[in-house]
Short mmCIF file of C-alpha atoms and ligand atoms in Angstrom, two decimals:
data_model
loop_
_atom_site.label_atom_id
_atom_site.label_comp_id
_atom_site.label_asym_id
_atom_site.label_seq_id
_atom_site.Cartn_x
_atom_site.Cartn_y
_atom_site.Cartn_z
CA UNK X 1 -26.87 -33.72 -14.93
CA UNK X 2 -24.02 -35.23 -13.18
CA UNK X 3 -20.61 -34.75 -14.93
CA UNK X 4 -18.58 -36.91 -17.13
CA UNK X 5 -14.88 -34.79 -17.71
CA UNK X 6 -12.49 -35.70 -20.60
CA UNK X 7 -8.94 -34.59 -18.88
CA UNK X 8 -6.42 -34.99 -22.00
CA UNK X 9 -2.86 -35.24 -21.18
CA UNK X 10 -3.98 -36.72 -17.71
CA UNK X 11 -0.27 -39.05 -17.61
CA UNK X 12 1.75 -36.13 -17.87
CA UNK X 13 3.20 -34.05 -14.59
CA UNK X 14 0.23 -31.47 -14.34
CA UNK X 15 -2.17 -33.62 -16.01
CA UNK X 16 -1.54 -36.25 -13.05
CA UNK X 17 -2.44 -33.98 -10.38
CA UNK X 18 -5.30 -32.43 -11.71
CA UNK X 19 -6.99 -36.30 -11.95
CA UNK X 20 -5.84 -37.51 -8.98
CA UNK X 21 -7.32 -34.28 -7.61
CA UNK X 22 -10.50 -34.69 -9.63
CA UNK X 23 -11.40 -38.47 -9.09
CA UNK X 24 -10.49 -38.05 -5.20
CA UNK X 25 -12.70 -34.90 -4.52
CA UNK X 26 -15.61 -35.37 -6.88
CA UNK X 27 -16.44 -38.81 -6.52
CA UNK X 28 -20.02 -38.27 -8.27
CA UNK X 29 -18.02 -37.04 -11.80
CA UNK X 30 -16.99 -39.37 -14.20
CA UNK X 31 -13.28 -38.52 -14.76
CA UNK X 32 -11.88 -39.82 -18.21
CA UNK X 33 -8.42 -39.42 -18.84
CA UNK X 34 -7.30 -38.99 -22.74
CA UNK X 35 -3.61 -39.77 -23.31
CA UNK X 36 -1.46 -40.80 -26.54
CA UNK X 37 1.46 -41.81 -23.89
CA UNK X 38 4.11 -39.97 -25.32
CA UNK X 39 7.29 -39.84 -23.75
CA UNK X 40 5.94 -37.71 -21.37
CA UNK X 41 2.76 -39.43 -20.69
CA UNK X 42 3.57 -42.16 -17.71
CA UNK X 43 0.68 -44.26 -16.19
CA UNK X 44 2.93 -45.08 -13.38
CA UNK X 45 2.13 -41.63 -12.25
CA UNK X 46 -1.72 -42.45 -11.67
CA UNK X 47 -1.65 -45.91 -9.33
CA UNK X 48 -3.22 -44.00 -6.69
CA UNK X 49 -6.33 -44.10 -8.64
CA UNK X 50 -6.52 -46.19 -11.28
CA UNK X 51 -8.64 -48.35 -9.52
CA UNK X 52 -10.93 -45.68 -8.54
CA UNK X 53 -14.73 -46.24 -9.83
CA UNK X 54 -15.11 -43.07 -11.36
CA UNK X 55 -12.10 -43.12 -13.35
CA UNK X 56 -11.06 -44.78 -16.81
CA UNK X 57 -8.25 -44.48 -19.15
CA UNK X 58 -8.42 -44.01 -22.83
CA UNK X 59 -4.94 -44.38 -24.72
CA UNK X 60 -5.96 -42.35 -27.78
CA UNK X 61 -4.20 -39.34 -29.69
CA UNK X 62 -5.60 -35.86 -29.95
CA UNK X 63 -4.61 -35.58 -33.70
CA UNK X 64 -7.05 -38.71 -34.68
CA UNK X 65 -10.44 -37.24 -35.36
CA UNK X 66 -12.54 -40.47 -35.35
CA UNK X 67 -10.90 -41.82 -32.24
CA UNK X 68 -12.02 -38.30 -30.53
CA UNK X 69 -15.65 -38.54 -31.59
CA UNK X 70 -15.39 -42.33 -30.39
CA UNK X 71 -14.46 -41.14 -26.73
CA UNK X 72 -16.90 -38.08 -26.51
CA UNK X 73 -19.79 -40.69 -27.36
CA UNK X 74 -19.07 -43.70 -25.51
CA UNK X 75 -18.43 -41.31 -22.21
CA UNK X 76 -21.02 -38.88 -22.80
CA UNK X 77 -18.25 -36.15 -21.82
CA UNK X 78 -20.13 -33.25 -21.04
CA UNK X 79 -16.76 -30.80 -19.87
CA UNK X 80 -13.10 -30.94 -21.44
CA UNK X 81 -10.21 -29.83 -19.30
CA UNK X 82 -7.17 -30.13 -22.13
CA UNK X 83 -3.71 -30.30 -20.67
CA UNK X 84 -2.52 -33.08 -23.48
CA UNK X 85 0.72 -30.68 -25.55
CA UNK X 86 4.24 -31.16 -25.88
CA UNK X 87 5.81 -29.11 -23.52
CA UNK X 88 9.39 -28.34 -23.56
CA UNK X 89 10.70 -25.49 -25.37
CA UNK X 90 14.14 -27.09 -26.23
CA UNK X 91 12.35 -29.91 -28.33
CA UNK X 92 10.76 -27.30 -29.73
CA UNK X 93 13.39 -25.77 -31.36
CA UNK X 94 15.18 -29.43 -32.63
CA UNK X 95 11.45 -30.45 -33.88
CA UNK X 96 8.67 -27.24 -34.45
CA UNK X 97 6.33 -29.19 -36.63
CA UNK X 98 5.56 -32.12 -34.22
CA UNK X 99 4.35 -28.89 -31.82
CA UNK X 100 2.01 -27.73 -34.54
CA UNK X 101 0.43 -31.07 -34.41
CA UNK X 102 -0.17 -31.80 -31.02
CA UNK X 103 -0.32 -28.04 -30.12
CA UNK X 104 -2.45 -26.42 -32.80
CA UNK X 105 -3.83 -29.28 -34.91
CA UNK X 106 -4.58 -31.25 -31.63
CA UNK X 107 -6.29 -28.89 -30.69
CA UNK X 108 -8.38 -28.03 -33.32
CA UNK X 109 -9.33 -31.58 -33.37
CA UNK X 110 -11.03 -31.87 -30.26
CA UNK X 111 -12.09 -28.59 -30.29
CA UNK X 112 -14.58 -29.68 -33.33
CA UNK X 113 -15.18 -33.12 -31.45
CA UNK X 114 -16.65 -31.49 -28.31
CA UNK X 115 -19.21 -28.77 -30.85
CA UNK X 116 -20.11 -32.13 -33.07
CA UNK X 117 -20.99 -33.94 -29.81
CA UNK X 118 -22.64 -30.81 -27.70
CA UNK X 119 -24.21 -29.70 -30.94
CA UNK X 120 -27.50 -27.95 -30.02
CA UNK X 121 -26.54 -27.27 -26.66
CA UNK X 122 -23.01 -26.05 -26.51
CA UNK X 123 -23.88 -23.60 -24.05
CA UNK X 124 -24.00 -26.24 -21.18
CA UNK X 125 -20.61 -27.79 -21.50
CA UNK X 126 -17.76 -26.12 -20.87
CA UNK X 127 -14.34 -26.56 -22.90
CA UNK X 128 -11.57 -25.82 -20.65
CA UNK X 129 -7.72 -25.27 -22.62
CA UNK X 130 -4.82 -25.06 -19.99
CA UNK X 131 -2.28 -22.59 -21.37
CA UNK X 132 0.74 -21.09 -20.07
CA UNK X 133 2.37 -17.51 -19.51
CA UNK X 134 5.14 -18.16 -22.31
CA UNK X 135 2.36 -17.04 -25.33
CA UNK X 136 3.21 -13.28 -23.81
CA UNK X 137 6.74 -13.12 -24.86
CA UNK X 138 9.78 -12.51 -22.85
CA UNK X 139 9.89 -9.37 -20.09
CA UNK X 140 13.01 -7.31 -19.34
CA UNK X 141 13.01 -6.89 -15.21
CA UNK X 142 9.90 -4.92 -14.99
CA UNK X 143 6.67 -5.41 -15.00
CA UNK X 144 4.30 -8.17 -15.04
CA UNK X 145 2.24 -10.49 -17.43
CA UNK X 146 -1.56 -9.31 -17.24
CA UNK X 147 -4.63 -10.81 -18.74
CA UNK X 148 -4.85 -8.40 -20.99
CA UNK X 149 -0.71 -8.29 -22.09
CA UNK X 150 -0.37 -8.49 -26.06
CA UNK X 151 0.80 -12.22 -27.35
CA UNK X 152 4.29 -11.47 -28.25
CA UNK X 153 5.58 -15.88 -28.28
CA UNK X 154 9.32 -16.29 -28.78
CA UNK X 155 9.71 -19.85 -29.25
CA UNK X 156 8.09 -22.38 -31.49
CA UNK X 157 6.64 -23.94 -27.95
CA UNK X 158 4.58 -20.92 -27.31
CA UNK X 159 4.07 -19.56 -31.28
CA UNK X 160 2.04 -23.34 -31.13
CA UNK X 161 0.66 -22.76 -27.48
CA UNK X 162 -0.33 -18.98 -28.22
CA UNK X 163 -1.50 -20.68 -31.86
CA UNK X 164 -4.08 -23.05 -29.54
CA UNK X 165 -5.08 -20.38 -27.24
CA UNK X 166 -6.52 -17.88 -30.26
CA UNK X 167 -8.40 -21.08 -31.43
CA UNK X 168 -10.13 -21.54 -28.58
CA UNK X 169 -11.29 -18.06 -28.24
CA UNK X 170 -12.04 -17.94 -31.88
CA UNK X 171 -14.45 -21.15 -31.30
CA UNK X 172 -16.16 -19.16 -28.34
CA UNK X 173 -16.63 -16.13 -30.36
CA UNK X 174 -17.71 -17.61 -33.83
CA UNK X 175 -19.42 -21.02 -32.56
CA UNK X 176 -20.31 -19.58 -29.05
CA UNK X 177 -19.07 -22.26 -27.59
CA UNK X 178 -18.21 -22.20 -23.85
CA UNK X 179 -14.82 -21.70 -22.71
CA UNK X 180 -12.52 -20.89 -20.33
CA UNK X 181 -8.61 -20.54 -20.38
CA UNK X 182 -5.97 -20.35 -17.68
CA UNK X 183 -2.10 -19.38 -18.55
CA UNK X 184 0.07 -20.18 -15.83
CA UNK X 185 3.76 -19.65 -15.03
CA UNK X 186 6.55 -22.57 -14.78
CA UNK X 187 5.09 -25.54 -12.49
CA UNK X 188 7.38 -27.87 -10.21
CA UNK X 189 6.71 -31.03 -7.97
CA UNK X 190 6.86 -34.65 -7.81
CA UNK X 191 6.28 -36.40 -11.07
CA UNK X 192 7.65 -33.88 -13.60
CA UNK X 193 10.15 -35.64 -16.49
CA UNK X 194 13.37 -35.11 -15.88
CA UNK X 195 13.94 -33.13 -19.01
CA UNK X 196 13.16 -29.89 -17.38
CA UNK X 197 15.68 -27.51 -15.32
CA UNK X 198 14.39 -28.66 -11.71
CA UNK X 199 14.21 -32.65 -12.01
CA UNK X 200 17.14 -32.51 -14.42
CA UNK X 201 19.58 -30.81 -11.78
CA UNK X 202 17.96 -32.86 -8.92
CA UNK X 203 18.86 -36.15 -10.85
CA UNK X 204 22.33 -35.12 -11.86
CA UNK X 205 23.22 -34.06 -8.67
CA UNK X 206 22.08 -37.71 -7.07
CA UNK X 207 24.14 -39.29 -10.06
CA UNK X 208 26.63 -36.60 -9.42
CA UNK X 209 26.69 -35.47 -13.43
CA UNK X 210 27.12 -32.12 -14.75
CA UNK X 211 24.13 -29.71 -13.98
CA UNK X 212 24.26 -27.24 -17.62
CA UNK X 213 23.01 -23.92 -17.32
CA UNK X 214 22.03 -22.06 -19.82
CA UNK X 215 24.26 -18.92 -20.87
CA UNK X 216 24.73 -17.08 -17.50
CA UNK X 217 21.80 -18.49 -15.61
CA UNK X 218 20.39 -15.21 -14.87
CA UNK X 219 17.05 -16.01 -16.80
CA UNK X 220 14.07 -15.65 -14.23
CA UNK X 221 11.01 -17.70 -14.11
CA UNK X 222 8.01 -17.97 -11.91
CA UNK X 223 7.94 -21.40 -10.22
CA UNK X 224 4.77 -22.65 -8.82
CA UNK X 225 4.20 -25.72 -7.17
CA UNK X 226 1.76 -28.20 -9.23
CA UNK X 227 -0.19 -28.98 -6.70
CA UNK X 228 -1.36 -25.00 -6.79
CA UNK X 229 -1.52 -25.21 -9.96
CA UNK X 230 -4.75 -28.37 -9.58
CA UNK X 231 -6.23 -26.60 -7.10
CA UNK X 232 -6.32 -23.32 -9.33
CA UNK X 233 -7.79 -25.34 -12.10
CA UNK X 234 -10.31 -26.79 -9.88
CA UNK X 235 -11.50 -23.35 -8.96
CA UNK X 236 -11.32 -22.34 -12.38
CA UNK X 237 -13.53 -25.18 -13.61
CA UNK X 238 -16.08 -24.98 -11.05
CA UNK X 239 -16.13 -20.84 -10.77
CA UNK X 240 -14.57 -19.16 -13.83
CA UNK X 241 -16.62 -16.99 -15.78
CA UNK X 242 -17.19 -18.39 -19.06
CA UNK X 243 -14.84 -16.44 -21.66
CA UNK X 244 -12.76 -15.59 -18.98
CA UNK X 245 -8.93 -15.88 -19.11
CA UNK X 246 -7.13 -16.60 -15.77
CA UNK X 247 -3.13 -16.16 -15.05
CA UNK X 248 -2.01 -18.19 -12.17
CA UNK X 249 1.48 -17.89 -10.84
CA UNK X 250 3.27 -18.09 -7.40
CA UNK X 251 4.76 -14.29 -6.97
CA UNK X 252 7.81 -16.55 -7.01
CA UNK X 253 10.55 -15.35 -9.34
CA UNK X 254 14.24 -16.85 -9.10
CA UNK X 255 16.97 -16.58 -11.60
CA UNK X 256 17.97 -20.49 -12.69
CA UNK X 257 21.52 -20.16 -11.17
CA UNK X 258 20.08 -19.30 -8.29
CA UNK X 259 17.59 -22.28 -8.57
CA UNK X 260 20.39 -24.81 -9.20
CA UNK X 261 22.88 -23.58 -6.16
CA UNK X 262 19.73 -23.49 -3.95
CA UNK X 263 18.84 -27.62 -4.90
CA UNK X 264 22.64 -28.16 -4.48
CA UNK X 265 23.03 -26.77 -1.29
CA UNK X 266 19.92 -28.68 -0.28
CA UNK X 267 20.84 -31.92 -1.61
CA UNK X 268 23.98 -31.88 0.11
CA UNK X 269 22.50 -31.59 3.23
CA UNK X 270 19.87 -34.36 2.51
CA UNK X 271 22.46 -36.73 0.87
CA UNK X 272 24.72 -36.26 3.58
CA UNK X 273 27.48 -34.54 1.32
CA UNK X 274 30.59 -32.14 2.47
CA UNK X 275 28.68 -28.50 1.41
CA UNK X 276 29.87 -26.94 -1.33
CA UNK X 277 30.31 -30.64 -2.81
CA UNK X 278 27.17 -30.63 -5.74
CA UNK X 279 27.93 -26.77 -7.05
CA UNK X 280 30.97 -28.16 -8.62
CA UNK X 281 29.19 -29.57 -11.24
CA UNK X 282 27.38 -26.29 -12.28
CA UNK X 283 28.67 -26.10 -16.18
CA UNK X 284 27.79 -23.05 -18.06
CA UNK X 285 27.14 -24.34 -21.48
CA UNK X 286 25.41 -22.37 -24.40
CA UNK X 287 22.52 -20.22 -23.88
CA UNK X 288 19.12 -21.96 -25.28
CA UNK X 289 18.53 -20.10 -29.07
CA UNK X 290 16.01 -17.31 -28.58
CA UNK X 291 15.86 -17.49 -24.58
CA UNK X 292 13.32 -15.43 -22.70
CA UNK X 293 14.66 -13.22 -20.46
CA UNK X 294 11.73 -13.22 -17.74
CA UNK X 295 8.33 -14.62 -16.99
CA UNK X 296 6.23 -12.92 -13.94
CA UNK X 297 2.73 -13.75 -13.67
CA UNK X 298 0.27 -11.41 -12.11
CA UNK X 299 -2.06 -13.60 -10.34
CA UNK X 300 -4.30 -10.64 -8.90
CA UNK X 301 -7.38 -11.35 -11.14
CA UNK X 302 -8.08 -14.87 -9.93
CA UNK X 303 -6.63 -14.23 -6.04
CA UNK X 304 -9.67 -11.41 -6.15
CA UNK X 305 -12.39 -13.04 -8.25
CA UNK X 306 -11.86 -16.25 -7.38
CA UNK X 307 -10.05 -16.42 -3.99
CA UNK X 308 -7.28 -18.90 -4.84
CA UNK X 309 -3.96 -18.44 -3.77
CA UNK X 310 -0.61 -20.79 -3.61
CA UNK X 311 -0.47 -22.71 -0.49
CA UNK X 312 3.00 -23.48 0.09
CA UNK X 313 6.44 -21.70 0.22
CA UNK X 314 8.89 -22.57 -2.17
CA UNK X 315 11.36 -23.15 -0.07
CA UNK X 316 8.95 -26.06 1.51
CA UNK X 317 7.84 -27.24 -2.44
CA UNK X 318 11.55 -27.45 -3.05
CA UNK X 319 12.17 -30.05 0.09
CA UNK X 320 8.89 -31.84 -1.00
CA UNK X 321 10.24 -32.02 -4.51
CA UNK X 322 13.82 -33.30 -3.56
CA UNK X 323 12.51 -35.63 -1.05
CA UNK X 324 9.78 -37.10 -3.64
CA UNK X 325 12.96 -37.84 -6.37
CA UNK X 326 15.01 -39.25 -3.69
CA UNK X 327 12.30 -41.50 -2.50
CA UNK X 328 10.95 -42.71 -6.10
CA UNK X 329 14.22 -43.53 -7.61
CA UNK X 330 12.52 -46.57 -9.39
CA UNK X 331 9.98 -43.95 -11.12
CA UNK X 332 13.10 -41.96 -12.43
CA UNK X 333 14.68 -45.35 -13.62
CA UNK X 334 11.66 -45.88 -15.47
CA UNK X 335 11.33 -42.47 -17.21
CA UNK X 336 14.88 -41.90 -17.83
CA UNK X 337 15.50 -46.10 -19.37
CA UNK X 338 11.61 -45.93 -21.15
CA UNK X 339 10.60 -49.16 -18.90
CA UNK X 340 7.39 -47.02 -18.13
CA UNK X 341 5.83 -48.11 -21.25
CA UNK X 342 6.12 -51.65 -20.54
CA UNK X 343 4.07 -50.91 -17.56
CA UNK X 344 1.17 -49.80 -19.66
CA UNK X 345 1.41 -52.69 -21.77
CA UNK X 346 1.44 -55.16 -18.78
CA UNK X 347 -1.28 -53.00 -17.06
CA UNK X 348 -3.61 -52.81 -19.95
CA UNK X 349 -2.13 -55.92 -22.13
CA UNK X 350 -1.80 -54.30 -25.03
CA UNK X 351 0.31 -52.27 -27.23
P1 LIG N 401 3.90 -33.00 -19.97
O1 LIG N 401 4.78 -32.92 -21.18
O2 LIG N 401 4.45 -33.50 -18.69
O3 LIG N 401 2.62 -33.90 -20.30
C1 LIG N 401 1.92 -33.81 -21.51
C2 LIG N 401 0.98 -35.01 -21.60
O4 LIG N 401 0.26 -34.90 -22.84
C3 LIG N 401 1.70 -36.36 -21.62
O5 LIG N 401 1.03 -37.27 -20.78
C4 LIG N 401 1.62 -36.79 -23.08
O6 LIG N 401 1.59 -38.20 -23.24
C5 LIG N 401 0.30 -36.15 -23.51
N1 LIG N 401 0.26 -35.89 -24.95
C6 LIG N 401 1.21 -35.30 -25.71
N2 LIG N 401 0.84 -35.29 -27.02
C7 LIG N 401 -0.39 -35.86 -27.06
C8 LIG N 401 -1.31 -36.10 -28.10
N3 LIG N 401 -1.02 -35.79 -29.38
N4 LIG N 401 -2.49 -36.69 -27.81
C9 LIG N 401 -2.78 -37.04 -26.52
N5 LIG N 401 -1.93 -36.85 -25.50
C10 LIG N 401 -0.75 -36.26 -25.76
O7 LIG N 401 3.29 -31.54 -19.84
P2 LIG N 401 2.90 -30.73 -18.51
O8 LIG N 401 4.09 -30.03 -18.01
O9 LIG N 401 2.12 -31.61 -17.61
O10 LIG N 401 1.93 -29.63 -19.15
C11 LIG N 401 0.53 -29.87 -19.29
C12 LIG N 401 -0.12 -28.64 -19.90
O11 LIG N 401 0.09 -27.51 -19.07
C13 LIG N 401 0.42 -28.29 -21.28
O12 LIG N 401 -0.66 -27.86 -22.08
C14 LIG N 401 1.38 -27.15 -21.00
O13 LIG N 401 1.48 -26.28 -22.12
C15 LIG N 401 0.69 -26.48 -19.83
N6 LIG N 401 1.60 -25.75 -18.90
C16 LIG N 401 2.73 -26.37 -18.41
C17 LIG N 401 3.54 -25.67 -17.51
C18 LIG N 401 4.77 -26.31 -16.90
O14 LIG N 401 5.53 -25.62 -16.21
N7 LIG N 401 5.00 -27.60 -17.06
C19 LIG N 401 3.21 -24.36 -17.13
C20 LIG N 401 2.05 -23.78 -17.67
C21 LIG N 401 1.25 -24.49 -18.54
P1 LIG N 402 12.58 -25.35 -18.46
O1 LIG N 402 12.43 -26.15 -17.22
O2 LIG N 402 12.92 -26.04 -19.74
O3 LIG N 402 11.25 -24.49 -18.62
P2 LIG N 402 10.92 -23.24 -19.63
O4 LIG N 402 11.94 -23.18 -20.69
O5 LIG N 402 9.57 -23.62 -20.17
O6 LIG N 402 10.88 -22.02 -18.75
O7 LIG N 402 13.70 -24.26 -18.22
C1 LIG N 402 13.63 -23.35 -17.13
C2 LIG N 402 14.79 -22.40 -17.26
O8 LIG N 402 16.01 -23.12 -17.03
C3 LIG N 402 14.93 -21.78 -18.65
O9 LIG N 402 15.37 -20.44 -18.51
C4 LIG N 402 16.01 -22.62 -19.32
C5 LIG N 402 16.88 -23.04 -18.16
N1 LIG N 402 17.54 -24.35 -18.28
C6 LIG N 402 18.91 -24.48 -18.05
O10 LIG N 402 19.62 -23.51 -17.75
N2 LIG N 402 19.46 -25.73 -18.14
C7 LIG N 402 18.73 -26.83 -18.47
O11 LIG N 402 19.31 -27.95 -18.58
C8 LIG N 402 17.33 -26.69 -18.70
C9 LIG N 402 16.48 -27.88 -19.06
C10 LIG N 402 16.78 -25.43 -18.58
#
């Protein structure tokens, strides 16, 4: 039976790769991409393939039950790969709830959409929930996230992501449905909203504004490049055992001030600044409430079992980054002023 995927949260940063990656390399699946077009969600960030015959575009929210079991039957999904969350951890703390309802009861929604439609036979379809490393908690400067490390989440983004998670498993376990679920460290490349610590400084340093970090800037995350990050899920998809729970990260861990100084000093170079020039914006402003300390992924089990690894350098996904943002300055327009969502309107006429 040839496939026919439902990819929620396909307009957002990772969700954009993974369908551009999925409608380019599988031309005989059906790729459907699910997306309430938040503030996050940006169709601007799929014109490579929104013509593509094997793609289509469903504006629809994960909360709305009937619009869910509308989707599933008119596309005959068959697989769910579900990206579609709010993401950022300081809207998280200004507004929990709105995470419980995307996050959690989101979730829950389509998890009962894809058993009412694959009723009978929910052993050959597979529900795929894209997670991330935050649901283990915060590390001090040892050690490493495993698959097995207790949930320990620190901030309402990752109580609501670690909430979604234990749903999931709870569905495979009690409804034996088919599952798989990948947690993955902090991702970074072309498309991301600049909301989040990379974009954010790369835009204020073109505009020349303030770059804020966070307390003392020696929190440490594990940056991956989103491309990896598709091709991981691809692999996942197509090879992971069912049940299985996959960690994907780079082996990649910077402090943020270290981050920030490293995009300043390459900025200046690229914008043809005096060095030295962009680090005098670094502000120290007040630590996030609650901040992690560390993330640190250990990526062994799907390296081994399923032979992926990252492909590029960080020091080349950071020049690849910069260089995207400095060559789409229209697409940052867009997010920053909200014109993206006239695009959708003039692209699908409608509201
Ligand atoms: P994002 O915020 O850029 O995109 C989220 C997308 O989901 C948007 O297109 C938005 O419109 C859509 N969406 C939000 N609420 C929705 C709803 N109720 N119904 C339908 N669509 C909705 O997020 P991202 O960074 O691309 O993250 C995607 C997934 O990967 C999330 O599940 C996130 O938890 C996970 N993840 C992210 C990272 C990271 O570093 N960004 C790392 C690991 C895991
Ligand atoms: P972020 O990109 O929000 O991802 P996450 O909180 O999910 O890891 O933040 C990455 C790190 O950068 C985190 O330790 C918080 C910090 N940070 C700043 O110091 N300043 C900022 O303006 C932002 C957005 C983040």
């Amino acid at each position: 039976m040839s496939k026919s995927i439902l990819i929620t949260g396909g307009a957002g940063f990772i969700g954009c790769h993974v369908i551009q990656l999925f409608v380019t390399n599988y031309p005989e699946y059906k790729i459907v991409n699910l997306d309430a077009l938040t503030y996050a969600g940006n169709l601007e960030n799929l014109k490579s393939v929104e013509g593509a015959q094997n793609y289509s575009f469903e504006k629809a929210d994960i909360q709305e039950a009937e619009a869910l079991d509308v989707i599933f039957a008119k596309h005959q999904i068959t697989d769910v790969i579900h990206l579609a969350a709010e993401s950022h951890v300081d809207r998280s703390i200004s507004d929990p709830l709105a995470f419980v309802k995307t996050n959690v009861f989101g979730t829950v929604n389509l998890l009962n959409a894809a058993k009412k439609a694959w009723a009978g036979e929910l052993d050959q379809h597979l529900f795929y929930h894209v997670s991330t490393d935050e649901v283990y908690g915060s590390l001090h400067d040892g050690g490493f996230f495993l698959e097995t490390t207790a949930y320990d989440p620190q901030s309402p983004y990752s109580a609501s992501k670690a909430a979604s998670d234990h749903f999931v498993r709870a569905y495979a376990n009690t409804y034996k449905m088919k599952i798989v679920v990948s947690n993955c460290s902090n991702n970074y490349g072309p498309n991301q909203f600049p909301e989040k610590l990379i974009p954010l400084c790369i835009n204020n340093i073109k505009n020349m504004k303030q770059l804020p970090v966070y307390g003392k800037g020696e929190n440490v995350r594990d940056w991956l490049f989103v491309k990896d990050h598709a091709r991981a899920i691809d692999i996942v998809f197509h090879k992971g055992k069912a049940g299985e729970t996959y960690n994907i990260g780079g082996f990649n861990e910077w402090k943020n001030i270290d981050i920030v100084r490293l995009l300043c000093q390459k900025m200046d170079e690229k914008l043809g600044r005096e060095a030295g020039t962009s680090e005098k914006l670094i502000t120290f402003v007040q630590d996030r409430a609650g901040h992690d300390h560390r993330y640190a992924i250990d990526a062994s089990k799907i390296q081994k079992e399923l032979g992926w690894e990252p492909s590029l350098q960080f020091d080349e996904g950071i020049d690849i980054t910069i260089d995207w943002y400095l060559a789409n300055e229209e697409w940052l327009d867009h997010v920053t002023s909200g014109a993206y969502q006239e695009y959708y309107k003039e692209l699908y006429r409608t509201d």
